[in-house]
Short mmCIF file of C-alpha atoms and ligand atoms in Angstrom, two decimals:
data_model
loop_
_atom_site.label_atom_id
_atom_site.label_comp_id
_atom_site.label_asym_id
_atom_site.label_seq_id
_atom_site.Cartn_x
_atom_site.Cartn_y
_atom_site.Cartn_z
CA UNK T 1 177.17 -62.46 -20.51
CA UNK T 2 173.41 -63.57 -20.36
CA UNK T 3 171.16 -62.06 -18.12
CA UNK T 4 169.67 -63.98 -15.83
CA UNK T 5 165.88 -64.76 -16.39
CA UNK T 6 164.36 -63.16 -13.63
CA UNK T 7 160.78 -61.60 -13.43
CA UNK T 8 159.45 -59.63 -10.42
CA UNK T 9 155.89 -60.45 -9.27
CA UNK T 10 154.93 -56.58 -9.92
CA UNK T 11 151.37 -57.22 -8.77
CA UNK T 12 152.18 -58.27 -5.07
CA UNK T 13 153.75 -55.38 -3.48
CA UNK T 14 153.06 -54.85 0.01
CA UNK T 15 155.22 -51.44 0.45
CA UNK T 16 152.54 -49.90 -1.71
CA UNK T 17 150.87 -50.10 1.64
CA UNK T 18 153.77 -48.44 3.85
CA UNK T 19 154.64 -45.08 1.30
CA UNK T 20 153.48 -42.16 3.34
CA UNK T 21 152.03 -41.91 6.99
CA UNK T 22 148.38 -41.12 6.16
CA UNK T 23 148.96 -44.90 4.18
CA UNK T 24 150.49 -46.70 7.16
CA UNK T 25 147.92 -44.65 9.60
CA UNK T 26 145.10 -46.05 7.53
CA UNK T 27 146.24 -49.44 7.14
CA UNK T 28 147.35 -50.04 10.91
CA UNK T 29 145.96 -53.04 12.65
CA UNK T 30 146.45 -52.63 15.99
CA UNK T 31 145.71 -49.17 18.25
CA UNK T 32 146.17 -48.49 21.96
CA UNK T 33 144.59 -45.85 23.49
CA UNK T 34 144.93 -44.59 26.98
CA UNK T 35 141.90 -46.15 28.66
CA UNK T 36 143.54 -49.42 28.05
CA UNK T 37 146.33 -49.06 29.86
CA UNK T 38 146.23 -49.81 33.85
CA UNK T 39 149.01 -47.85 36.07
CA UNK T 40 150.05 -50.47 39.02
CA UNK T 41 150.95 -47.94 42.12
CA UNK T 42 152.21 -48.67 45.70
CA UNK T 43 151.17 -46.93 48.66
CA UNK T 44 153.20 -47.42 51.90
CA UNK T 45 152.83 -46.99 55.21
CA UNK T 46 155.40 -44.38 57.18
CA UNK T 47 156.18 -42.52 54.54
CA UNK T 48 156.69 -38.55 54.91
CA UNK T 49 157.30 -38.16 51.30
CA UNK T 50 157.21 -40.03 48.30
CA UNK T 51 160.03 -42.60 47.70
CA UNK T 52 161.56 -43.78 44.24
CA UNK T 53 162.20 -47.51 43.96
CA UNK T 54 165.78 -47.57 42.95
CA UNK T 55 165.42 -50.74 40.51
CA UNK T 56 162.40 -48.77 38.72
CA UNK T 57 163.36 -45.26 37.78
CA UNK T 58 160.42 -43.21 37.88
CA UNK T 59 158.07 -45.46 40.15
CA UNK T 60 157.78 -44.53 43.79
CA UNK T 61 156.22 -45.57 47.00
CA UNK T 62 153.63 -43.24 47.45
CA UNK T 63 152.18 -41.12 50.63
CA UNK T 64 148.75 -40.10 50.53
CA UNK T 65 149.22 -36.91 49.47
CA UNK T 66 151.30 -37.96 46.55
CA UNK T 67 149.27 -41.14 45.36
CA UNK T 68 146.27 -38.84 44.71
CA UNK T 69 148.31 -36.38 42.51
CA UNK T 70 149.91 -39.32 40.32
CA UNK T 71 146.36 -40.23 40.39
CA UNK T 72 145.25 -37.16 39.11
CA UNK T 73 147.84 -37.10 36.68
CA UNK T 74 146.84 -40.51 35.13
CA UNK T 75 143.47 -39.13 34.59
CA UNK T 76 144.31 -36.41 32.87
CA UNK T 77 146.18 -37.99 30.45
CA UNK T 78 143.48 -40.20 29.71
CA UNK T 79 144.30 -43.45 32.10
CA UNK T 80 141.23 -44.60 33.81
CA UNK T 81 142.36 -47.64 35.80
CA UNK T 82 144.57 -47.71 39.02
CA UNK T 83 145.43 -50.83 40.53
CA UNK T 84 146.63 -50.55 44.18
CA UNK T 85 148.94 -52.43 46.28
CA UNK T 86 149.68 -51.64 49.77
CA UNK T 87 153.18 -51.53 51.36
CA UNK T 88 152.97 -52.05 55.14
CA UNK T 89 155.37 -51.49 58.03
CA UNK T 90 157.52 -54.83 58.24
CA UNK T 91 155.86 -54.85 62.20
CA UNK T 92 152.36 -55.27 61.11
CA UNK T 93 153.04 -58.02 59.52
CA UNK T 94 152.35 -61.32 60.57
CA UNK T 95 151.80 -65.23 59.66
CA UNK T 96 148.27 -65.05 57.93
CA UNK T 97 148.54 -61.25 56.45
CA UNK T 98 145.80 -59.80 58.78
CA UNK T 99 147.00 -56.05 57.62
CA UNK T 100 144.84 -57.05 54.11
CA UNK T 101 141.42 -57.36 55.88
CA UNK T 102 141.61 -54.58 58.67
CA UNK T 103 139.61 -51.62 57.20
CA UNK T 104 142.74 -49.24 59.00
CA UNK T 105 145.37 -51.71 56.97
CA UNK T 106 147.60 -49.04 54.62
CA UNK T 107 145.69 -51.03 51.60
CA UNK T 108 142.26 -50.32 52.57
CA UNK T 109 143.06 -46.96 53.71
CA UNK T 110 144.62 -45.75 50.69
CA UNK T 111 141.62 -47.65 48.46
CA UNK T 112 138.80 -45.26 50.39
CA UNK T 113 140.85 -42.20 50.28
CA UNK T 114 141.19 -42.61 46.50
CA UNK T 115 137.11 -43.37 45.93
CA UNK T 116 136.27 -40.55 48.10
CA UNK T 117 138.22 -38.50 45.96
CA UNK T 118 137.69 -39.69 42.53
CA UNK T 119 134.12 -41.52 42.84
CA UNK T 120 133.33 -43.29 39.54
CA UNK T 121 136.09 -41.09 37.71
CA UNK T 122 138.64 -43.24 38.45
CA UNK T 123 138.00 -47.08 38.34
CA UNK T 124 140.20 -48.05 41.51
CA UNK T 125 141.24 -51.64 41.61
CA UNK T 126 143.07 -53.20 44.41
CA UNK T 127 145.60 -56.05 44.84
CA UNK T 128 143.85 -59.20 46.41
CA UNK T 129 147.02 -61.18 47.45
CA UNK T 130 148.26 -61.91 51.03
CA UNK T 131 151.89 -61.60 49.82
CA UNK T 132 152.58 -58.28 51.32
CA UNK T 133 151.25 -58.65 54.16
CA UNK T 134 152.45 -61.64 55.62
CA UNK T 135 156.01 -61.68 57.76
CA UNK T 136 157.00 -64.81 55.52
CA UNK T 137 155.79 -63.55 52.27
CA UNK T 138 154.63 -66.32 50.91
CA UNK T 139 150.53 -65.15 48.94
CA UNK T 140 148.83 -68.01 51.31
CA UNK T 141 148.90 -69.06 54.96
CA UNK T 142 151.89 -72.17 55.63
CA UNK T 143 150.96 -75.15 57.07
CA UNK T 144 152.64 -78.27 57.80
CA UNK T 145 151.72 -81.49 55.52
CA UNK T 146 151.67 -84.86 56.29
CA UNK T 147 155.48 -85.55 55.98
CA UNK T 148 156.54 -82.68 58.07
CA UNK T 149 157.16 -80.30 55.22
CA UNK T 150 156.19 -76.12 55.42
CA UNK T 151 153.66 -75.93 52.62
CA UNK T 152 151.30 -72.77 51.31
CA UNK T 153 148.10 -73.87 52.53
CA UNK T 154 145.27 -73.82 49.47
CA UNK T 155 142.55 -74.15 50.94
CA UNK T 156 143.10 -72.42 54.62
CA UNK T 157 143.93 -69.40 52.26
CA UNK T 158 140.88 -69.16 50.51
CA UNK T 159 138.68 -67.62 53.49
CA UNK T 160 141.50 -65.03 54.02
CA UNK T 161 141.26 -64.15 50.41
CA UNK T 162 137.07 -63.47 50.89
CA UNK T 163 137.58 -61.22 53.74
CA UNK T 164 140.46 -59.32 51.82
CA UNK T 165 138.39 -59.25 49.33
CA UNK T 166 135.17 -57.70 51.37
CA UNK T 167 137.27 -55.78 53.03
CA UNK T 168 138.22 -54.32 49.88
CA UNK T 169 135.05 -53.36 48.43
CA UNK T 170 133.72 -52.00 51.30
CA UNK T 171 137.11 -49.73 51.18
CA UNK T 172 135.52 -49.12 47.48
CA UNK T 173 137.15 -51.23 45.20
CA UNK T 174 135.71 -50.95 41.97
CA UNK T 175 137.70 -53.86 41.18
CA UNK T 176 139.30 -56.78 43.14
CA UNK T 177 142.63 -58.64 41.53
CA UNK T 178 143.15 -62.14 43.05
CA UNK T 179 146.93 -62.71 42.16
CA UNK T 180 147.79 -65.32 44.86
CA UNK T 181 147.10 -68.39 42.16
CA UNK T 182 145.61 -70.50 44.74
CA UNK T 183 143.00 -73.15 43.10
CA UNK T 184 139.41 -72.15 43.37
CA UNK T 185 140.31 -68.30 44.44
CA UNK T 186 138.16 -66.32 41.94
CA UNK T 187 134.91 -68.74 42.95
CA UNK T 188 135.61 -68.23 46.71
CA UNK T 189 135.89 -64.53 46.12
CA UNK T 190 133.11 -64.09 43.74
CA UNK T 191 130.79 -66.02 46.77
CA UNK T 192 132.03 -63.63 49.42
CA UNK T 193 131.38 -60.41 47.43
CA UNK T 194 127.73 -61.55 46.52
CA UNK T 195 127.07 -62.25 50.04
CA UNK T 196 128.17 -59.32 51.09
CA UNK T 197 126.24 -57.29 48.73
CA UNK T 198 128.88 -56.42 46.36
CA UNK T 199 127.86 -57.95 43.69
CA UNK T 200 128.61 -55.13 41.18
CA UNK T 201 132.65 -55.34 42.31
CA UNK T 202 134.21 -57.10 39.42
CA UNK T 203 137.01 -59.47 39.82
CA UNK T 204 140.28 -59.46 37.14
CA UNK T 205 141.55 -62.79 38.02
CA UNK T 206 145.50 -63.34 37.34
CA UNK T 207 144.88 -66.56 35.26
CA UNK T 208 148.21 -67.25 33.85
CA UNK T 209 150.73 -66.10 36.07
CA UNK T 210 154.43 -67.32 36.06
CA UNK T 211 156.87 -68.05 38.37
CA UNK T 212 158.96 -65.52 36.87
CA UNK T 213 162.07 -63.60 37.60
CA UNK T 214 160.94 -60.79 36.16
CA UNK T 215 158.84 -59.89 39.18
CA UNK T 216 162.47 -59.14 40.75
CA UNK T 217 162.19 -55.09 41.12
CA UNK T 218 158.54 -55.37 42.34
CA UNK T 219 160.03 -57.23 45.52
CA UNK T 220 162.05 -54.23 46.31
CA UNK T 221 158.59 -51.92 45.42
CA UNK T 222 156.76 -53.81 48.25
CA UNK T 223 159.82 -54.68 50.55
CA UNK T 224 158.83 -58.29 50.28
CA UNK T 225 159.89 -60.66 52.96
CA UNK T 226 160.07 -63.58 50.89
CA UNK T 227 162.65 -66.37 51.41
CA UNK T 228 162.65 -68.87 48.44
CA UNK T 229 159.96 -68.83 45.71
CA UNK T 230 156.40 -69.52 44.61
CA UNK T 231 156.94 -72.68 42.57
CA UNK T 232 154.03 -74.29 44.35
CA UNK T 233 151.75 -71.99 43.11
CA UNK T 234 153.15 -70.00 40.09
CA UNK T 235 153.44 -71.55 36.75
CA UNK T 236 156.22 -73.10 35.30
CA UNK T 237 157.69 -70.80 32.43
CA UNK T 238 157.91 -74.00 30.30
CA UNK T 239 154.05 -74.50 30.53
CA UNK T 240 151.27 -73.28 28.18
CA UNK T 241 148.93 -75.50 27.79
CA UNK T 242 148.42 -75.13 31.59
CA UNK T 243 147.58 -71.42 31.33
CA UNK T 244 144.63 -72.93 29.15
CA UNK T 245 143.34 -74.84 32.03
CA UNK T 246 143.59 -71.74 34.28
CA UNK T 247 141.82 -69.67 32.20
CA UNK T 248 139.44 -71.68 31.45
CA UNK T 249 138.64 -72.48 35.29
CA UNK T 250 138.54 -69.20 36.03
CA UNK T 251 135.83 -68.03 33.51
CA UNK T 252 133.99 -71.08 34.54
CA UNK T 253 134.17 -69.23 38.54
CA UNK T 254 132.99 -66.25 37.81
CA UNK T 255 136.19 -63.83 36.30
CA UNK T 256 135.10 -60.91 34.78
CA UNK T 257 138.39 -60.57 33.25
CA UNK T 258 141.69 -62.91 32.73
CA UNK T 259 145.26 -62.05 33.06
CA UNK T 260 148.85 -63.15 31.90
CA UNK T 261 151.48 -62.20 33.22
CA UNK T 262 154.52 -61.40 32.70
CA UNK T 263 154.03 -60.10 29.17
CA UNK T 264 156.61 -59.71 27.26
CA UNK T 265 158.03 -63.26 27.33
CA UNK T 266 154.39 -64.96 27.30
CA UNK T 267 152.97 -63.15 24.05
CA UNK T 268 152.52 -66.66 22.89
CA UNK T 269 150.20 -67.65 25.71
CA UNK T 270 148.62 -64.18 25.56
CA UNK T 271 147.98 -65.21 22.29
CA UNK T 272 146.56 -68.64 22.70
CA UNK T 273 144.48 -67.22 25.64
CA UNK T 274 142.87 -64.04 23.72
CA UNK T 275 141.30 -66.67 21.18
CA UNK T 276 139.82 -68.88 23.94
CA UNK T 277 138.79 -66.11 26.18
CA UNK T 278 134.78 -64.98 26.58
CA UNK T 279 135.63 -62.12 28.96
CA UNK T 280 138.66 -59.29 28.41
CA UNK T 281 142.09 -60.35 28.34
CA UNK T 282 144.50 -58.47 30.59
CA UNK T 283 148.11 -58.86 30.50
CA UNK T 284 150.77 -57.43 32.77
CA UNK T 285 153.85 -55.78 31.78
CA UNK T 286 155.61 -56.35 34.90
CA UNK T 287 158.12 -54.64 36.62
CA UNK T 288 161.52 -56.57 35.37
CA UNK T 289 159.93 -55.51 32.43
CA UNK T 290 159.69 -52.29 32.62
CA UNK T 291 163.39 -51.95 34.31
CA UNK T 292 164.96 -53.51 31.26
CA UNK T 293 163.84 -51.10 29.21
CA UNK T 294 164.33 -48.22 31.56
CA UNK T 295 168.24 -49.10 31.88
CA UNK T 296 168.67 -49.66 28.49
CA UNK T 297 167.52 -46.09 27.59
CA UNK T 298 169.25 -44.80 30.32
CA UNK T 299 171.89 -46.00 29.16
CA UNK T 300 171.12 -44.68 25.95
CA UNK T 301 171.39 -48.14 24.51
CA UNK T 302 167.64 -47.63 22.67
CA UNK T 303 165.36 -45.03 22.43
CA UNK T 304 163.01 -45.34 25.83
CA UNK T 305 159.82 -43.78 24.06
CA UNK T 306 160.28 -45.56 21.34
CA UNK T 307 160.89 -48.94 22.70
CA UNK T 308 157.56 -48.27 25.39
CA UNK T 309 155.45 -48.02 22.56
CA UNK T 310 156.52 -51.22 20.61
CA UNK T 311 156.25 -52.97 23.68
CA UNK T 312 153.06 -51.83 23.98
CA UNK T 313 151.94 -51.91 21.05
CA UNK T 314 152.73 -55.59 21.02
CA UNK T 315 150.97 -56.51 23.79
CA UNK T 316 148.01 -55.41 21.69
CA UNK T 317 148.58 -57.31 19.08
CA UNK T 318 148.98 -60.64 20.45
CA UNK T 319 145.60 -60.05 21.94
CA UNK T 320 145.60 -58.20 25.52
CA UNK T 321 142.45 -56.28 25.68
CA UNK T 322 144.07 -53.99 28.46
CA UNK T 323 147.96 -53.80 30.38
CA UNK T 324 149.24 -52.88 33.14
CA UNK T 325 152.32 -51.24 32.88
CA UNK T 326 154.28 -48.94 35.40
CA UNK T 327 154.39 -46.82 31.49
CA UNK T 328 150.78 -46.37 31.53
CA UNK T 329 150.99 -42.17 32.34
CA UNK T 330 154.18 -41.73 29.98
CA UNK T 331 152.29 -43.89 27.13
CA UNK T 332 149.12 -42.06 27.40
CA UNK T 333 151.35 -38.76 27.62
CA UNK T 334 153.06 -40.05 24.52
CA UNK T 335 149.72 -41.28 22.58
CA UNK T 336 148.51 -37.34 22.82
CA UNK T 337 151.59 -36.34 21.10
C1 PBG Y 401 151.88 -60.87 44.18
C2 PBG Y 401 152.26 -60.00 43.01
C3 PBG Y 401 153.52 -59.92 42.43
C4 PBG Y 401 153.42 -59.02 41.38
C5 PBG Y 401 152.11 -58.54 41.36
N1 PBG Y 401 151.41 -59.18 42.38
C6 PBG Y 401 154.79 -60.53 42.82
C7 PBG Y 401 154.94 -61.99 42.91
O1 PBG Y 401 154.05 -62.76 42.55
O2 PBG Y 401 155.99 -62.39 43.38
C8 PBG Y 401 154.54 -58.63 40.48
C9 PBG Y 401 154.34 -57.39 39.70
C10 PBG Y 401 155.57 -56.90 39.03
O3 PBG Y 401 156.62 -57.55 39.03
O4 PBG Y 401 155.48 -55.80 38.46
N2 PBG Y 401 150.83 -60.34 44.90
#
């Protein structure tokens, strides 16, 4: 028997690299740290107490009360971003969203309790979309178009967004997310703010965001009254070079930061849109996300902790500067460890 003529390369080997912990520590590309991460929270109107969201294990609507001690909490584990969306009695509701712009709307209310609380401890950011606040659901106000078909009206949305938006700072936003994806929203906004003084609110503009079924458990967070979808306004999944063109619109308006979203499936165009990007890149770990991985380690299918991490850490590594995730306490929590 002859043996086969084989040599090894023995001067390229990369698990020199990965032989003890200190080694991998050292030679680790990628870090998170808690003040990147953003926790997404709902506060709703009504409540007495605190309510879990039964598709996201471990996420509630919050009351007052108990939005300023998961607040707290973030904090002390190191989170420094909250980003707010408001829940509002399916009555107030109505066809253009007015709930978003009235200083006593469960939004606004909840955005000045937390800055009178927190101050500059806590940047607070709030939601700038008209989607849960209007009695059809749709992020815009409907019109009819020429034809006779219900569309979501661009540019009749756009002054709604700037007094949302004003509304919001004045509430004490420290930053305003416009996540309707109607054309020219971030520009609109940015106008308002300056003119109303508030030139110092910055806006994190959802640049890339998908018309995806992952948003499915958020509907149920913010008891959406949506019938149909957002096709007209969301991105196709297929799309990437598109997300380009968004992005690169809404740096051009005035975004202090851009956003993909969902995550997890779009680390590609997170990717694509880290390179191009002048200002921070956000991307959102969204809540379809987030209950995947939940049931699976409930299930004790993978190991939850484990499986938040590499998620995270992923996110990072394709190129998101920070990301919200409904993980954000238990990952800082985790990160201490
Ligand atoms: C719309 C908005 C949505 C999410 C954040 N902002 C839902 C949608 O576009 O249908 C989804 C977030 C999530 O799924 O976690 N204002």
């Amino acid at each position: 028997m002859t043996t086969p003529d084989f040599t090894p390369i023995p001067a390229r080997r990369p698990r020199r690299l990965r032989t003890t912990p200190a080694m991998r520590d050292m030679v680790s590309e990628t870090s998170l740290r808690p003040a990147d991460l953003i926790l997404p929270m709902f506060f709703a109107d009504g409540l007495s107490e605190a309510r879990e969201i039964s598709s996201m294990p471990g996420v509630h609507q919050h009351t007052l009360d108990s939005l300023k001690s998961a607040v707290e909490e973030g904090l002390a584990a190191g989170v420094r971003c909250f980003d707010i969306f408001g829940v509002p009695l399916d009555s107030d509701k109505d066809a253009t969203g007015s709930p978003a712009w009235d200083p006593d709307g469960v939004l606004n209310r909840a955005l000045s309790a937390l800055r009178s609380e927190f101050g500059n401890d806590a940047i607070i950011m709030a939601d700038t979309c008209l989607d849960e606040f209007t009695d059809h659901g749709h992020c815009g106000v409907l019109s009819t178009d020429r034809y006779g078909e219900t569309v979501v009206d661009n540019d009749a949305t756009l002054p709604l967004y700037q007094q949302m938006a004003v509304a919001q700072a004045e509430a004490g936003a420290h930053i305003v997310s416009p996540s309707g994806m109607m054309d020219g929203q971030v520009l609109a906004i940015r106008e308002a703010l300056d003119a109303a003084g508030f030139d110092d609110v910055a806006i994190m503009a959802y640049s890339a965001k998908y018309a995806s079924a992952f948003f499915g458990p958020f509907r149920e967070a913010v008891g959406s009254s949506l019938q149909g979808d957002r096709r007209t306004y969301q991105q196709d999944p297929a799309n990437l070079r598109e997300s380009l063109l968004e992005v690169e619109l809404d740096i051009e308006e005035g975004a202090d930061f851009v956003m993909v979203k969902p995550a997890m499936p779009y680390l590609d165009v997170l990717s694509e849109v880290a390179q191009l990007s002048s200002v921070p890149v956000a991307a959102y770990q969204v809540s379809g996300e987030y209950a995947m991985l939940q049931a699976a380690g409930r299930n004790g299918w993978v190991d939850l902790d484990a499986v938040m991490m590499e998620s995270l850490i992923s996110i990072k590594r394709a190129g998101a500067d920070q990301i919200l995730t409904y993980f954000a306490v238990d990952a800082a929590k985790a990160l201490a460890r």
